[in-house]
Amino acid sequence: MFSPFCQSPLVTRIIINGSKGRMGQALLACAGNHSGLQVVASIDVGDDLVSLMPQADAVIDFSHHDATATVASLCAAAGKALVIGTTGHNEMEKASIRAAAVKIPMVWASNYSTGVTTLFWLTRKAAEILGPSFDLEVLEMHHRLKKDAPSGTATTLLEILGDVRKVQLDEALRHGRQGIVGERTASEIGIHAIRGGDVVGDHTVIFAATGERVELTHKASSRDTFANGALRASGWVVGRPPGIYDMQDVLGLR
Ligand code: NAD
């Protein structure tokens, strides 16, 4: 059903990929809160996305990093929008996903919560205001079953800090510290991934100077916050020009 006045459908029909997982289940549970969305299929390992594609306007992918590039190229071939929640992609996978975005609109965000989107914005502002005399460290904690580290959200925070400081992340990053590592250099950015229990996702950015310290923290207590953000993104992205968008675009923060 399409409105004559805009290119996006009145009801956005979605396929959820990775539907048997923790996020897939949260997406299915939350979809009913979004009156403009209809889940037409929920699929997981071994299911055939190609045959289902004609029924949908968009695919939401919360699966495994090695699945996303294929999903993206299938969406590109079928002209369907894509929302990517999956994290942990390697450089080759990221390049394939970017290639697909030449043909279709996609929202690709390491974190779909409104709170974390705000944390991203605040982190950039704080890094710009506080300047190079503040040492930068990022801490993240997740449940014991999480497969990738550091988290996609922590990686986005590090990219923001690296961008503001104008440093190459592969040179600046310190993943934990062990042994006689020597004094901290001014240019390094520390990252520490903690795993345990059922923690949904905690992230803290520390700005530490002589005499004072600023800490920005976000704690997620329910996966519904990510699910509702991704569902909202799927309604937003259909009908947009091809390209890669993030949650700041969806929330109108640009
Ligand atoms: P999970 O392990 O509970 O679920 C993943 C699901 O994907 C499983 O059901 C698995 O069978 C399925 N899967 C694996 N390979 C597949 C394939 N080739 N095709 C289809 N399905 C496949 O993991 P989760 O906690 O639900 O997280 C899923 C992903 O989402 C992870 O990468 C995680 O880091 C990410 N995540 C992102 C956000 C965000 O806001 N962007 C929030 C939470 C989790």
mmCIF file of C-alpha atoms and ligand atoms in Angstrom:
data_model
loop_
_atom_site.group_PDB
_atom_site.id
_atom_site.type_symbol
_atom_site.label_atom_id
_atom_site.label_comp_id
_atom_site.label_asym_id
_atom_site.label_seq_id
_atom_site.Cartn_x
_atom_site.Cartn_y
_atom_site.Cartn_z
ATOM 1 C CA MET A 1 0.000 0.000 0.000
ATOM 2 C CA PHE A 2 1.674 3.264 -1.108
ATOM 3 C CA SER A 3 0.653 6.840 -0.493
ATOM 4 C CA PRO A 4 0.475 8.929 -3.706
ATOM 5 C CA PHE A 5 2.325 11.761 -1.880
ATOM 6 C CA CYS A 6 5.531 10.059 -0.756
ATOM 7 C CA GLN A 7 7.715 7.206 -1.823
ATOM 8 C CA SER A 8 7.656 5.219 1.404
ATOM 9 C CA PRO A 9 4.870 2.688 1.987
ATOM 10 C CA LEU A 10 2.155 3.348 4.600
ATOM 11 C CA VAL A 11 2.879 -0.064 6.065
ATOM 12 C CA THR A 12 6.497 -1.205 5.973
ATOM 13 C CA ARG A 13 6.767 -4.955 5.508
ATOM 14 C CA ILE A 14 9.850 -6.401 7.185
ATOM 15 C CA ILE A 15 11.815 -9.632 7.328
ATOM 16 C CA ILE A 16 13.793 -10.304 10.514
ATOM 17 C CA ASN A 17 17.056 -12.205 9.970
ATOM 18 C CA GLY A 18 18.519 -13.911 13.053
ATOM 19 C CA SER A 19 15.051 -14.277 14.528
ATOM 20 C CA LYS A 20 15.895 -17.137 16.893
ATOM 21 C CA GLY A 21 18.558 -15.128 18.700
ATOM 22 C CA ARG A 22 18.263 -12.805 21.698
ATOM 23 C CA MET A 23 17.802 -9.696 19.527
ATOM 24 C CA GLY A 24 15.590 -11.516 17.009
ATOM 25 C CA GLN A 25 13.234 -12.494 19.818
ATOM 26 C CA ALA A 26 13.204 -8.919 21.165
ATOM 27 C CA LEU A 27 12.395 -7.591 17.672
ATOM 28 C CA LEU A 28 9.484 -10.003 17.314
ATOM 29 C CA ALA A 29 8.186 -9.103 20.787
ATOM 30 C CA CYS A 30 8.414 -5.331 20.117
ATOM 31 C CA ALA A 31 7.159 -5.266 16.518
ATOM 32 C CA GLY A 32 3.543 -5.044 17.706
ATOM 33 C CA ASN A 33 4.324 -1.622 19.277
ATOM 34 C CA HIS A 34 4.952 -0.161 15.808
ATOM 35 C CA SER A 35 1.654 0.327 14.015
ATOM 36 C CA GLY A 36 3.303 1.137 10.666
ATOM 37 C CA LEU A 37 5.254 -2.123 10.535
ATOM 38 C CA GLN A 38 4.304 -5.650 9.583
ATOM 39 C CA VAL A 39 6.636 -8.622 10.097
ATOM 40 C CA VAL A 40 6.112 -10.775 6.998
ATOM 41 C CA ALA A 41 8.808 -13.348 7.784
ATOM 42 C CA SER A 42 11.258 -14.229 10.527
ATOM 43 C CA ILE A 43 14.214 -16.336 9.453
ATOM 44 C CA ASP A 44 17.408 -17.814 10.843
ATOM 45 C CA VAL A 45 20.264 -20.102 9.745
ATOM 46 C CA GLY A 46 19.300 -22.280 6.779
ATOM 47 C CA ASP A 47 16.169 -20.362 5.764
ATOM 48 C CA ASP A 48 15.811 -19.019 2.224
ATOM 49 C CA LEU A 49 15.811 -15.229 2.211
ATOM 50 C CA VAL A 50 15.713 -14.975 -1.607
ATOM 51 C CA SER A 51 12.269 -16.539 -2.002
ATOM 52 C CA LEU A 52 10.799 -14.347 0.759
ATOM 53 C CA MET A 53 12.265 -11.084 -0.491
ATOM 54 C CA PRO A 54 9.382 -10.094 -2.844
ATOM 55 C CA GLN A 55 7.005 -9.900 0.156
ATOM 56 C CA ALA A 56 9.093 -7.295 2.009
ATOM 57 C CA ASP A 57 10.126 -3.637 1.850
ATOM 58 C CA ALA A 58 13.054 -4.030 4.245
ATOM 59 C CA VAL A 59 15.195 -6.601 6.030
ATOM 60 C CA ILE A 60 16.402 -6.211 9.619
ATOM 61 C CA ASP A 61 19.609 -8.179 10.251
ATOM 62 C CA PHE A 62 20.688 -9.107 13.790
ATOM 63 C CA SER A 63 22.541 -12.336 13.081
ATOM 64 C CA HIS A 64 26.265 -13.036 12.711
ATOM 65 C CA HIS A 65 28.997 -10.924 11.122
ATOM 66 C CA ASP A 66 29.664 -13.477 8.390
ATOM 67 C CA ALA A 67 25.999 -13.400 7.269
ATOM 68 C CA THR A 68 25.470 -9.654 6.758
ATOM 69 C CA ALA A 69 27.377 -9.113 3.481
ATOM 70 C CA THR A 70 25.286 -11.793 1.741
ATOM 71 C CA VAL A 71 22.080 -10.318 3.155
ATOM 72 C CA ALA A 72 23.184 -6.872 1.913
ATOM 73 C CA SER A 73 23.916 -8.098 -1.625
ATOM 74 C CA LEU A 74 20.557 -9.952 -1.762
ATOM 75 C CA CYS A 75 18.796 -6.762 -0.644
ATOM 76 C CA ALA A 76 20.707 -4.772 -3.280
ATOM 77 C CA ALA A 77 19.744 -7.266 -6.001
ATOM 78 C CA ALA A 78 16.078 -7.113 -4.953
ATOM 79 C CA GLY A 79 16.013 -3.340 -4.317
ATOM 80 C CA LYS A 80 15.041 -3.700 -0.646
ATOM 81 C CA ALA A 81 16.126 -1.469 2.222
ATOM 82 C CA LEU A 82 18.295 -2.907 4.999
ATOM 83 C CA VAL A 83 18.745 -2.256 8.724
ATOM 84 C CA ILE A 84 21.971 -3.753 10.093
ATOM 85 C CA GLY A 85 22.274 -4.387 13.817
ATOM 86 C CA THR A 86 24.874 -7.135 13.605
ATOM 87 C CA THR A 87 28.364 -6.141 14.790
ATOM 88 C CA GLY A 88 31.886 -7.576 14.580
ATOM 89 C CA HIS A 89 32.381 -7.356 10.777
ATOM 90 C CA ASN A 90 35.911 -7.613 9.401
ATOM 91 C CA GLU A 91 37.229 -5.147 6.804
ATOM 92 C CA MET A 92 36.300 -7.381 3.843
ATOM 93 C CA GLU A 93 32.738 -7.817 5.107
ATOM 94 C CA LYS A 94 32.440 -4.059 5.677
ATOM 95 C CA ALA A 95 33.618 -3.360 2.103
ATOM 96 C CA SER A 96 30.975 -5.734 0.656
ATOM 97 C CA ILE A 97 28.254 -4.087 2.744
ATOM 98 C CA ARG A 98 29.369 -0.621 1.593
ATOM 99 C CA ALA A 99 29.266 -1.825 -2.037
ATOM 100 C CA ALA A 100 25.619 -2.859 -1.616
ATOM 101 C CA ALA A 101 24.752 0.578 -0.203
ATOM 102 C CA VAL A 102 25.427 2.124 -3.603
ATOM 103 C CA LYS A 103 22.121 0.584 -4.733
ATOM 104 C CA ILE A 104 19.890 0.640 -1.630
ATOM 105 C CA PRO A 105 19.317 2.698 1.504
ATOM 106 C CA MET A 106 20.555 1.102 4.712
ATOM 107 C CA VAL A 107 20.724 2.066 8.349
ATOM 108 C CA TRP A 108 23.908 0.604 9.834
ATOM 109 C CA ALA A 109 24.358 1.345 13.508
ATOM 110 C CA SER A 110 26.390 -0.365 16.195
ATOM 111 C CA ASN A 111 23.703 0.595 18.695
ATOM 112 C CA TYR A 112 20.032 1.426 18.111
ATOM 113 C CA SER A 113 19.192 2.888 21.521
ATOM 114 C CA THR A 114 18.295 6.565 21.776
ATOM 115 C CA GLY A 115 20.464 6.801 24.899
ATOM 116 C CA VAL A 116 23.580 5.497 23.153
ATOM 117 C CA THR A 117 22.952 7.700 20.123
ATOM 118 C CA THR A 118 22.991 10.588 22.622
ATOM 119 C CA LEU A 119 26.181 9.162 24.190
ATOM 120 C CA PHE A 120 27.840 9.229 20.740
ATOM 121 C CA TRP A 121 26.896 12.904 20.365
ATOM 122 C CA LEU A 122 28.058 13.781 23.911
ATOM 123 C CA THR A 123 31.346 11.912 23.457
ATOM 124 C CA ARG A 124 32.244 13.969 20.390
ATOM 125 C CA LYS A 125 31.309 17.221 22.155
ATOM 126 C CA ALA A 126 33.234 16.313 25.342
ATOM 127 C CA ALA A 127 36.345 15.275 23.384
ATOM 128 C CA GLU A 128 36.261 18.543 21.426
ATOM 129 C CA ILE A 129 35.754 20.708 24.525
ATOM 130 C CA LEU A 130 38.181 18.927 26.875
ATOM 131 C CA GLY A 131 41.047 18.717 24.384
ATOM 132 C CA PRO A 132 44.283 16.738 24.262
ATOM 133 C CA SER A 133 45.290 17.140 27.942
ATOM 134 C CA PHE A 134 42.606 14.587 28.903
ATOM 135 C CA ASP A 135 43.523 10.886 28.651
ATOM 136 C CA LEU A 136 40.878 8.776 26.899
ATOM 137 C CA GLU A 137 39.758 5.318 28.035
ATOM 138 C CA VAL A 138 36.659 3.313 27.047
ATOM 139 C CA LEU A 139 35.142 0.517 29.154
ATOM 140 C CA GLU A 140 32.440 -1.863 27.990
ATOM 141 C CA MET A 141 30.702 -4.744 29.783
ATOM 142 C CA HIS A 142 28.421 -7.379 28.245
ATOM 143 C CA HIS A 143 26.879 -10.753 29.080
ATOM 144 C CA ARG A 144 29.046 -13.853 29.055
ATOM 145 C CA LEU A 145 27.586 -15.120 25.729
ATOM 146 C CA LYS A 146 28.652 -12.142 23.597
ATOM 147 C CA LYS A 147 30.894 -13.318 20.758
ATOM 148 C CA ASP A 148 32.766 -10.180 19.570
ATOM 149 C CA ALA A 149 35.021 -7.790 21.476
ATOM 150 C CA PRO A 150 35.298 -4.902 21.855
ATOM 151 C CA SER A 151 31.596 -4.300 21.264
ATOM 152 C CA GLY A 152 30.415 -2.522 18.111
ATOM 153 C CA THR A 153 29.238 0.354 20.314
ATOM 154 C CA ALA A 154 32.673 0.677 21.954
ATOM 155 C CA THR A 155 34.224 0.622 18.467
ATOM 156 C CA THR A 156 31.981 3.514 17.383
ATOM 157 C CA LEU A 157 32.975 5.448 20.538
ATOM 158 C CA LEU A 158 36.659 4.816 19.722
ATOM 159 C CA GLU A 159 36.135 5.952 16.119
ATOM 160 C CA ILE A 160 34.569 9.197 17.386
ATOM 161 C CA LEU A 161 37.493 9.789 19.789
ATOM 162 C CA GLY A 162 40.043 8.918 17.078
ATOM 163 C CA ASP A 163 38.338 11.285 14.663
ATOM 164 C CA VAL A 164 38.369 14.207 17.125
ATOM 165 C CA ARG A 165 42.014 13.532 18.127
ATOM 166 C CA LYS A 166 43.059 12.969 14.479
ATOM 167 C CA VAL A 167 44.881 9.707 15.298
ATOM 168 C CA GLN A 168 45.032 6.371 13.450
ATOM 169 C CA LEU A 169 43.103 3.978 15.695
ATOM 170 C CA ASP A 170 45.207 0.906 14.867
ATOM 171 C CA GLU A 171 48.229 2.795 16.233
ATOM 172 C CA ALA A 172 46.520 4.579 19.141
ATOM 173 C CA LEU A 173 44.468 1.733 20.637
ATOM 174 C CA ARG A 174 45.602 -0.076 23.822
ATOM 175 C CA HIS A 175 43.524 -3.234 24.369
ATOM 176 C CA GLY A 176 43.777 -3.759 28.123
ATOM 177 C CA ARG A 177 47.172 -3.586 29.779
ATOM 178 C CA GLN A 178 49.355 -6.334 31.151
ATOM 179 C CA GLY A 179 52.900 -6.492 32.482
ATOM 180 C CA ILE A 180 55.457 -3.679 32.409
ATOM 181 C CA VAL A 181 53.682 -1.527 29.837
ATOM 182 C CA GLY A 182 55.448 1.694 30.819
ATOM 183 C CA GLU A 183 53.857 5.050 31.450
ATOM 184 C CA ARG A 184 50.718 5.942 29.583
ATOM 185 C CA THR A 185 51.377 8.023 26.467
ATOM 186 C CA ALA A 186 49.219 11.062 25.721
ATOM 187 C CA SER A 187 48.214 9.747 22.313
ATOM 188 C CA GLU A 188 46.956 6.290 23.304
ATOM 189 C CA ILE A 189 43.270 5.427 23.750
ATOM 190 C CA GLY A 190 42.544 2.564 26.138
ATOM 191 C CA ILE A 191 39.789 -0.004 25.545
ATOM 192 C CA HIS A 192 38.717 -2.616 28.073
ATOM 193 C CA ALA A 193 36.115 -5.327 27.378
ATOM 194 C CA ILE A 194 34.563 -6.977 30.436
ATOM 195 C CA ARG A 195 32.354 -10.078 30.118
ATOM 196 C CA GLY A 196 30.050 -11.671 32.669
ATOM 197 C CA GLY A 197 26.557 -12.645 33.738
ATOM 198 C CA ASP A 198 23.580 -11.283 31.815
ATOM 199 C CA VAL A 199 24.671 -7.645 31.368
ATOM 200 C CA VAL A 200 22.788 -6.278 28.344
ATOM 201 C CA GLY A 201 25.374 -3.560 27.585
ATOM 202 C CA ASP A 202 27.298 -0.954 29.636
ATOM 203 C CA HIS A 203 29.618 1.649 28.095
ATOM 204 C CA THR A 204 31.719 4.303 29.810
ATOM 205 C CA VAL A 205 33.977 6.900 28.206
ATOM 206 C CA ILE A 206 36.554 8.311 30.655
ATOM 207 C CA PHE A 207 38.253 11.672 30.109
ATOM 208 C CA ALA A 208 40.997 11.863 32.780
ATOM 209 C CA ALA A 209 43.222 14.894 33.373
ATOM 210 C CA THR A 210 45.404 16.013 36.250
ATOM 211 C CA GLY A 211 43.014 17.095 39.002
ATOM 212 C CA GLU A 212 39.705 16.088 37.420
ATOM 213 C CA ARG A 213 37.891 13.362 35.504
ATOM 214 C CA VAL A 214 34.742 13.268 33.370
ATOM 215 C CA GLU A 215 32.906 9.959 32.853
ATOM 216 C CA LEU A 216 30.037 9.462 30.411
ATOM 217 C CA THR A 217 28.123 6.231 31.067
ATOM 218 C CA HIS A 218 25.221 4.469 29.409
ATOM 219 C CA LYS A 219 23.685 1.260 30.785
ATOM 220 C CA ALA A 220 21.125 -0.753 28.859
ATOM 221 C CA SER A 221 18.890 -2.945 31.004
ATOM 222 C CA SER A 222 16.661 -4.340 28.241
ATOM 223 C CA ARG A 223 17.216 -5.405 24.617
ATOM 224 C CA ASP A 224 13.867 -3.783 23.814
ATOM 225 C CA THR A 225 15.635 -0.423 23.576
ATOM 226 C CA PHE A 226 17.758 -1.732 20.632
ATOM 227 C CA ALA A 227 14.807 -3.569 19.100
ATOM 228 C CA ASN A 228 12.493 -0.539 19.154
ATOM 229 C CA GLY A 229 15.234 1.658 17.650
ATOM 230 C CA ALA A 230 15.907 -0.827 14.821
ATOM 231 C CA LEU A 231 12.175 -1.210 14.113
ATOM 232 C CA ARG A 232 11.805 2.578 13.981
ATOM 233 C CA ALA A 233 14.811 2.706 11.613
ATOM 234 C CA SER A 234 13.170 0.176 9.274
ATOM 235 C CA GLY A 235 10.100 2.405 8.911
ATOM 236 C CA TRP A 236 12.325 5.445 8.337
ATOM 237 C CA VAL A 237 14.735 3.996 5.766
ATOM 238 C CA VAL A 238 12.319 2.687 3.123
ATOM 239 C CA GLY A 239 12.064 5.170 0.240
ATOM 240 C CA ARG A 240 15.307 7.045 1.130
ATOM 241 C CA PRO A 241 18.032 7.544 -1.484
ATOM 242 C CA PRO A 242 20.692 4.794 -1.551
ATOM 243 C CA GLY A 243 23.462 5.180 1.021
ATOM 244 C CA ILE A 244 24.438 4.417 4.581
ATOM 245 C CA TYR A 245 22.559 6.134 7.407
ATOM 246 C CA ASP A 246 22.845 5.791 11.180
ATOM 247 C CA MET A 247 20.600 6.398 14.188
ATOM 248 C CA GLN A 248 21.541 10.084 14.323
ATOM 249 C CA ASP A 249 19.930 10.394 10.869
ATOM 250 C CA VAL A 250 16.861 8.417 12.000
ATOM 251 C CA LEU A 251 16.440 10.622 15.085
ATOM 252 C CA GLY A 252 17.013 13.820 13.064
ATOM 253 C CA LEU A 253 20.175 14.804 15.000
ATOM 254 C CA ARG A 254 22.286 15.709 11.951
HETATM 255 P P1 NAD B 1 22.447 -14.408 19.253
HETATM 256 O O1 NAD B 1 23.669 -15.263 19.164
HETATM 257 O O2 NAD B 1 21.525 -14.555 20.416
HETATM 258 O O3 NAD B 1 21.546 -14.549 17.926
HETATM 259 C C1 NAD B 1 22.064 -14.550 16.633
HETATM 260 C C2 NAD B 1 21.099 -15.333 15.758
HETATM 261 O O4 NAD B 1 21.547 -15.225 14.409
HETATM 262 C C3 NAD B 1 21.025 -16.828 16.113
HETATM 263 O O5 NAD B 1 19.677 -17.250 16.184
HETATM 264 C C4 NAD B 1 21.752 -17.487 14.959
HETATM 265 O O6 NAD B 1 21.261 -18.791 14.668
HETATM 266 C C5 NAD B 1 21.447 -16.503 13.831
HETATM 267 N N1 NAD B 1 22.365 -16.631 12.708
HETATM 268 C C6 NAD B 1 23.688 -16.917 12.711
HETATM 269 N N2 NAD B 1 24.165 -16.995 11.466
HETATM 270 C C7 NAD B 1 23.110 -16.765 10.639
HETATM 271 C C8 NAD B 1 22.950 -16.735 9.234
HETATM 272 N N3 NAD B 1 23.979 -16.994 8.399
HETATM 273 N N4 NAD B 1 21.725 -16.452 8.720
HETATM 274 C C9 NAD B 1 20.667 -16.226 9.530
HETATM 275 N N5 NAD B 1 20.746 -16.257 10.886
HETATM 276 C C10 NAD B 1 21.951 -16.523 11.429
HETATM 277 O O7 NAD B 1 23.008 -12.906 19.189
HETATM 278 P P2 NAD B 1 22.237 -11.564 19.606
HETATM 279 O O8 NAD B 1 22.548 -11.227 21.025
HETATM 280 O O9 NAD B 1 20.817 -11.639 19.160
HETATM 281 O O10 NAD B 1 23.029 -10.502 18.712
HETATM 282 C C11 NAD B 1 23.036 -10.600 17.313
HETATM 283 C C12 NAD B 1 23.972 -9.521 16.751
HETATM 284 O O11 NAD B 1 23.429 -8.228 17.032
HETATM 285 C C13 NAD B 1 25.377 -9.534 17.341
HETATM 286 O O12 NAD B 1 26.302 -9.199 16.330
HETATM 287 C C14 NAD B 1 25.321 -8.444 18.397
HETATM 288 O O13 NAD B 1 26.583 -7.888 18.697
HETATM 289 C C15 NAD B 1 24.423 -7.440 17.707
HETATM 290 N N6 NAD B 1 23.721 -6.500 18.569
HETATM 291 C C16 NAD B 1 23.578 -5.235 18.061
HETATM 292 C C17 NAD B 1 22.852 -4.307 18.766
HETATM 293 C C18 NAD B 1 22.634 -2.951 18.148
HETATM 294 O O14 NAD B 1 21.918 -2.108 18.730
HETATM 295 N N7 NAD B 1 23.195 -2.699 16.950
HETATM 296 C C19 NAD B 1 22.288 -4.619 20.010
HETATM 297 C C20 NAD B 1 22.453 -5.914 20.484
HETATM 298 C C21 NAD B 1 23.167 -6.860 19.751
#
